[in-house]
């Protein structure tokens, strides 16, 4: 979509430039420095067999830097401003570590890298066209920023105005290309030499992966990539020196431990507390030590879904027990105000859920880094103590301190509290079991039925939910046993439609080498933002099972417009105008088949679902992506 | 306790006294007025409450649809009395949900 426009003038200019560049390459003899390139003599330009000697381009050195950082993949939609990096990746680097993923949209490339990180725990590289490419990518960059996910973007740009030849060069160039996303990235730079690139690339990686983790951008000049390395240029690749995440102040941690142990009803409110599998383990240990209630917003796989201390209700926590809390510890939770307050919508007054005297404590790396423009930090919430630190890094210290303070008497109190919480969880589970029967045999199919039909066939396998963690109206969260870190990948961060389909492909790619079964519960509206990711999954042989939540509408928006029509005393029945995705109905099975997927549907009878899942899983086991178009109830 | 029981019996009496409605027309009106987006096609609930087989009186039902509390939009006079009778008849006609014990998939999740 952002390739050079194919008008005669541009094409002619491109050919002229190519001829000029080729002459320049031969003329400069392509010698780089001895440490990096080895020697390439002038007579070596044509060898005895008549073959042209390879040119050591700037982008070759850039690839050496990229390889040193351990990137497995680079996701990209092709663009001429990074064509040299592209070529170096596939030829000089032999398309391995990183391997190029062919993406059909820059937003897809970034969202694929977002989903990949959630499973693999390390960033994917993204190559991107400078202006139009980054503009396409911006929405996904914002999601990664809100979700605290590191994505490393290399953005091609024509910095030198004297070298802009074609219309494409001219309109695809910006003076400060990263400005477009600066409000929602952690750092950016525009290197002006190869040495500068090497330092900035390693620095970018280090900044992106230091909590709070976030996307970073490097603007890479087109000619810095394309021209041969200057002869004798001394180049080295700096060693990556990872920064240890900040641990909470010891005195503060001791005080928090004391308050938790002495509390009558302590609560752990968690948002992105578990950065790695270790975080999940620590949270379970802390909660069990204290027999504390856990409110998990499932932005990360923080806590097992069916754990008796988990006060979850499908799409998020059941906050009813907040009013009992005398101590609330928030871990990496930017939206604490929403935990301790209810209401406040449509101009109505909010009310505090807290009982008088309740103490609020916070451990968060977000206190170390803030941006102004995009206000994802939420309402300001007063707390009694805030530690500016990484929660996961601080938990071992907190656990040790809690262990030290627990006495036999306190343990007996904790056990009674734990029993009460477990009973509340059991009651919720039984209520959900009854709720799931409502509309069990209805057509369109209920989302509870889909979740349970799937669970029956995946529960004994090594599975991973690669879509939004609250998919199918939270029915998977209510019934599936999420207890491994890769069992779900959290949410989008930005609550943006269009994230889930590409993120699921990225996460499924990461799962592939571990032999895990990737399950994507896919809403129809989300898929139609970037349906081209279906092709990317098929092309790169990424096995995954996608089951559509096809309610033929942006149903949340239907309800929103209905609500406003009601407030305005106008026709509520007209609110599918502009919100429904029907007339014609989209045939998602045909869409997927056209891009190389095994697919069935539309499936409207719930009795057909189980056998269809069996057939689709057989396709996935053969290494194919498979899609089932299940037509569902609205919610 | 007796008080609650009496109210429940009174509710059932009122419910039985609801004017007869046309089930098929009610099903169409339930969809046409957009009730399905929150309550699902057969009133089994979702973002909104479960209405099918819900033993509230016809008059309570009418009052709530016209002037609800909470987040439900008020329908005022957008729904006619005839439509409300038909919708009520449709919701009452929805068969009871099966016993969870009779559904094997719901017994494999412990």
PDB file of N, CA and C in Angstrom, chain A residues 466-504:
ATOM      1  N   UNK A 466      -5.131 -16.795  22.883  1.00  0.00           N
ATOM      2  CA  UNK A 466      -4.305 -15.736  22.295  1.00  0.00           C
ATOM      3  C   UNK A 466      -5.115 -14.504  21.890  1.00  0.00           C
ATOM      4  N   UNK A 467      -6.401 -14.514  22.190  1.00  0.00           N
ATOM      5  CA  UNK A 467      -7.207 -13.313  21.944  1.00  0.00           C
ATOM      6  C   UNK A 467      -7.300 -12.514  23.240  1.00  0.00           C
ATOM      7  N   UNK A 468      -8.151 -11.518  23.266  1.00  0.00           N
ATOM      8  CA  UNK A 468      -8.370 -10.782  24.513  1.00  0.00           C
ATOM      9  C   UNK A 468      -8.799 -11.746  25.602  1.00  0.00           C
ATOM     10  N   UNK A 469      -8.309 -11.509  26.809  1.00  0.00           N
ATOM     11  CA  UNK A 469      -8.552 -12.462  27.887  1.00  0.00           C
ATOM     12  C   UNK A 469     -10.010 -12.494  28.332  1.00  0.00           C
ATOM     13  N   UNK A 470     -10.799 -11.453  28.006  1.00  0.00           N
ATOM     14  CA  UNK A 470     -12.206 -11.443  28.429  1.00  0.00           C
ATOM     15  C   UNK A 470     -13.140 -11.887  27.303  1.00  0.00           C
ATOM     16  N   UNK A 471     -12.583 -12.561  26.293  1.00  0.00           N
ATOM     17  CA  UNK A 471     -13.362 -12.930  25.106  1.00  0.00           C
ATOM     18  C   UNK A 471     -14.551 -13.818  25.459  1.00  0.00           C
ATOM     19  N   UNK A 472     -15.506 -13.895  24.523  1.00  0.00           N
ATOM     20  CA  UNK A 472     -16.762 -14.645  24.693  1.00  0.00           C
ATOM     21  C   UNK A 472     -17.463 -14.201  25.982  1.00  0.00           C
ATOM     22  N   UNK A 473     -17.506 -12.889  26.164  1.00  0.00           N
ATOM     23  CA  UNK A 473     -18.196 -12.312  27.322  1.00  0.00           C
ATOM     24  C   UNK A 473     -17.696 -12.847  28.651  1.00  0.00           C
ATOM     25  N   UNK A 474     -16.450 -13.247  28.675  1.00  0.00           N
ATOM     26  CA  UNK A 474     -15.856 -13.695  29.940  1.00  0.00           C
ATOM     27  C   UNK A 474     -16.179 -15.140  30.292  1.00  0.00           C
ATOM     28  N   UNK A 475     -16.870 -15.875  29.422  1.00  0.00           N
ATOM     29  CA  UNK A 475     -17.248 -17.253  29.766  1.00  0.00           C
ATOM     30  C   UNK A 475     -16.027 -18.158  29.861  1.00  0.00           C
ATOM     31  N   UNK A 476     -15.007 -17.905  29.051  1.00  0.00           N
ATOM     32  CA  UNK A 476     -13.786 -18.713  29.182  1.00  0.00           C
ATOM     33  C   UNK A 476     -13.161 -18.476  30.553  1.00  0.00           C
ATOM     34  N   UNK A 477     -13.128 -17.221  30.993  1.00  0.00           N
ATOM     35  CA  UNK A 477     -12.552 -16.914  32.311  1.00  0.00           C
ATOM     36  C   UNK A 477     -13.359 -17.576  33.427  1.00  0.00           C
ATOM     37  N   UNK A 478     -14.666 -17.689  33.242  1.00  0.00           N
ATOM     38  CA  UNK A 478     -15.489 -18.284  34.302  1.00  0.00           C
ATOM     39  C   UNK A 478     -15.253 -19.783  34.443  1.00  0.00           C
ATOM     40  N   UNK A 479     -14.976 -20.457  33.321  1.00  0.00           N
ATOM     41  CA  UNK A 479     -14.953 -21.922  33.379  1.00  0.00           C
ATOM     42  C   UNK A 479     -13.599 -22.560  33.072  1.00  0.00           C
ATOM     43  N   UNK A 480     -12.790 -21.947  32.211  1.00  0.00           N
ATOM     44  CA  UNK A 480     -11.508 -22.572  31.874  1.00  0.00           C
ATOM     45  C   UNK A 480     -10.544 -22.393  33.046  1.00  0.00           C
ATOM     46  N   UNK A 481      -9.612 -23.314  33.147  1.00  0.00           N
ATOM     47  CA  UNK A 481      -8.626 -23.209  34.230  1.00  0.00           C
ATOM     48  C   UNK A 481      -7.374 -22.509  33.716  1.00  0.00           C
ATOM     49  N   UNK A 482      -7.314 -21.214  33.908  1.00  0.00           N
ATOM     50  CA  UNK A 482      -6.130 -20.441  33.530  1.00  0.00           C
ATOM     51  C   UNK A 482      -5.165 -20.490  34.705  1.00  0.00           C
ATOM     52  N   UNK A 483      -4.103 -21.234  34.600  1.00  0.00           N
ATOM     53  CA  UNK A 483      -3.146 -21.233  35.714  1.00  0.00           C
ATOM     54  C   UNK A 483      -1.683 -21.209  35.269  1.00  0.00           C
ATOM     55  N   UNK A 484      -1.425 -21.229  33.964  1.00  0.00           N
ATOM     56  CA  UNK A 484      -0.048 -21.057  33.492  1.00  0.00           C
ATOM     57  C   UNK A 484       0.079 -19.665  32.863  1.00  0.00           C
ATOM     58  N   UNK A 485       1.288 -19.130  32.874  1.00  0.00           N
ATOM     59  CA  UNK A 485       1.456 -17.747  32.421  1.00  0.00           C
ATOM     60  C   UNK A 485       1.000 -17.561  30.969  1.00  0.00           C
ATOM     61  N   UNK A 486       1.208 -18.563  30.144  1.00  0.00           N
ATOM     62  CA  UNK A 486       0.826 -18.429  28.733  1.00  0.00           C
ATOM     63  C   UNK A 486      -0.637 -18.784  28.482  1.00  0.00           C
ATOM     64  N   UNK A 487      -1.409 -19.061  29.519  1.00  0.00           N
ATOM     65  CA  UNK A 487      -2.815 -19.429  29.309  1.00  0.00           C
ATOM     66  C   UNK A 487      -3.665 -18.278  28.795  1.00  0.00           C
ATOM     67  N   UNK A 488      -3.301 -17.050  29.113  1.00  0.00           N
ATOM     68  CA  UNK A 488      -3.935 -15.941  28.385  1.00  0.00           C
ATOM     69  C   UNK A 488      -2.950 -14.782  28.261  1.00  0.00           C
ATOM     70  N   UNK A 489      -3.222 -13.868  27.334  1.00  0.00           N
ATOM     71  CA  UNK A 489      -2.254 -12.799  27.040  1.00  0.00           C
ATOM     72  C   UNK A 489      -2.766 -11.424  27.455  1.00  0.00           C
ATOM     73  N   UNK A 490      -3.807 -11.394  28.297  1.00  0.00           N
ATOM     74  CA  UNK A 490      -4.277 -10.097  28.768  1.00  0.00           C
ATOM     75  C   UNK A 490      -5.131  -9.395  27.727  1.00  0.00           C
ATOM     76  N   UNK A 491      -5.108  -8.075  27.790  1.00  0.00           N
ATOM     77  CA  UNK A 491      -5.996  -7.267  26.956  1.00  0.00           C
ATOM     78  C   UNK A 491      -5.180  -6.385  26.009  1.00  0.00           C
ATOM     79  N   UNK A 492      -5.874  -5.475  25.332  1.00  0.00           N
ATOM     80  CA  UNK A 492      -5.207  -4.650  24.327  1.00  0.00           C
ATOM     81  C   UNK A 492      -4.483  -3.457  24.936  1.00  0.00           C
ATOM     82  N   UNK A 493      -4.868  -3.048  26.116  1.00  0.00           N
ATOM     83  CA  UNK A 493      -4.313  -1.826  26.708  1.00  0.00           C
ATOM     84  C   UNK A 493      -5.147  -0.615  26.349  1.00  0.00           C
ATOM     85  N   UNK A 494      -5.418  -0.449  25.061  1.00  0.00           N
ATOM     86  CA  UNK A 494      -6.133   0.752  24.609  1.00  0.00           C
ATOM     87  C   UNK A 494      -7.634   0.521  24.473  1.00  0.00           C
ATOM     88  N   UNK A 495      -8.093  -0.706  24.698  1.00  0.00           N
ATOM     89  CA  UNK A 495      -9.492  -1.086  24.460  1.00  0.00           C
ATOM     90  C   UNK A 495      -9.878  -0.763  23.015  1.00  0.00           C
ATOM     91  N   UNK A 496      -8.929  -0.908  22.111  1.00  0.00           N
ATOM     92  CA  UNK A 496      -9.177  -0.574  20.710  1.00  0.00           C
ATOM     93  C   UNK A 496      -9.613  -1.814  19.939  1.00  0.00           C
ATOM     94  N   UNK A 497     -10.633  -1.645  19.117  1.00  0.00           N
ATOM     95  CA  UNK A 497     -11.011  -2.726  18.211  1.00  0.00           C
ATOM     96  C   UNK A 497      -9.954  -2.776  17.101  1.00  0.00           C
ATOM     97  N   UNK A 498      -9.621  -3.986  16.678  1.00  0.00           N
ATOM     98  CA  UNK A 498      -8.595  -4.157  15.656  1.00  0.00           C
ATOM     99  C   UNK A 498      -7.311  -4.728  16.214  1.00  0.00           C
ATOM    100  N   UNK A 499      -7.211  -4.800  17.545  1.00  0.00           N
ATOM    101  CA  UNK A 499      -6.007  -5.344  18.184  1.00  0.00           C
ATOM    102  C   UNK A 499      -6.009  -6.862  18.171  1.00  0.00           C
ATOM    103  N   UNK A 500      -7.158  -7.455  18.444  1.00  0.00           N
ATOM    104  CA  UNK A 500      -7.188  -8.865  18.841  1.00  0.00           C
ATOM    105  C   UNK A 500      -6.731  -9.808  17.729  1.00  0.00           C
ATOM    106  N   UNK A 501      -7.222  -9.600  16.503  1.00  0.00           N
ATOM    107  CA  UNK A 501      -6.864 -10.538  15.425  1.00  0.00           C
ATOM    108  C   UNK A 501      -5.352 -10.566  15.170  1.00  0.00           C
ATOM    109  N   UNK A 502      -4.698  -9.424  14.946  1.00  0.00           N
ATOM    110  CA  UNK A 502      -3.247  -9.489  14.725  1.00  0.00           C
ATOM    111  C   UNK A 502      -2.465  -9.926  15.958  1.00  0.00           C
ATOM    112  N   UNK A 503      -2.890  -9.496  17.140  1.00  0.00           N
ATOM    113  CA  UNK A 503      -2.172  -9.904  18.357  1.00  0.00           C
ATOM    114  C   UNK A 503      -2.244 -11.420  18.512  1.00  0.00           C
ATOM    115  N   UNK A 504      -3.386 -12.001  18.148  1.00  0.00           N
ATOM    116  CA  UNK A 504      -3.530 -13.456  18.278  1.00  0.00           C
ATOM    117  C   UNK A 504      -2.560 -14.173  17.340  1.00  0.00           C
TER     118      UNK A 504
END
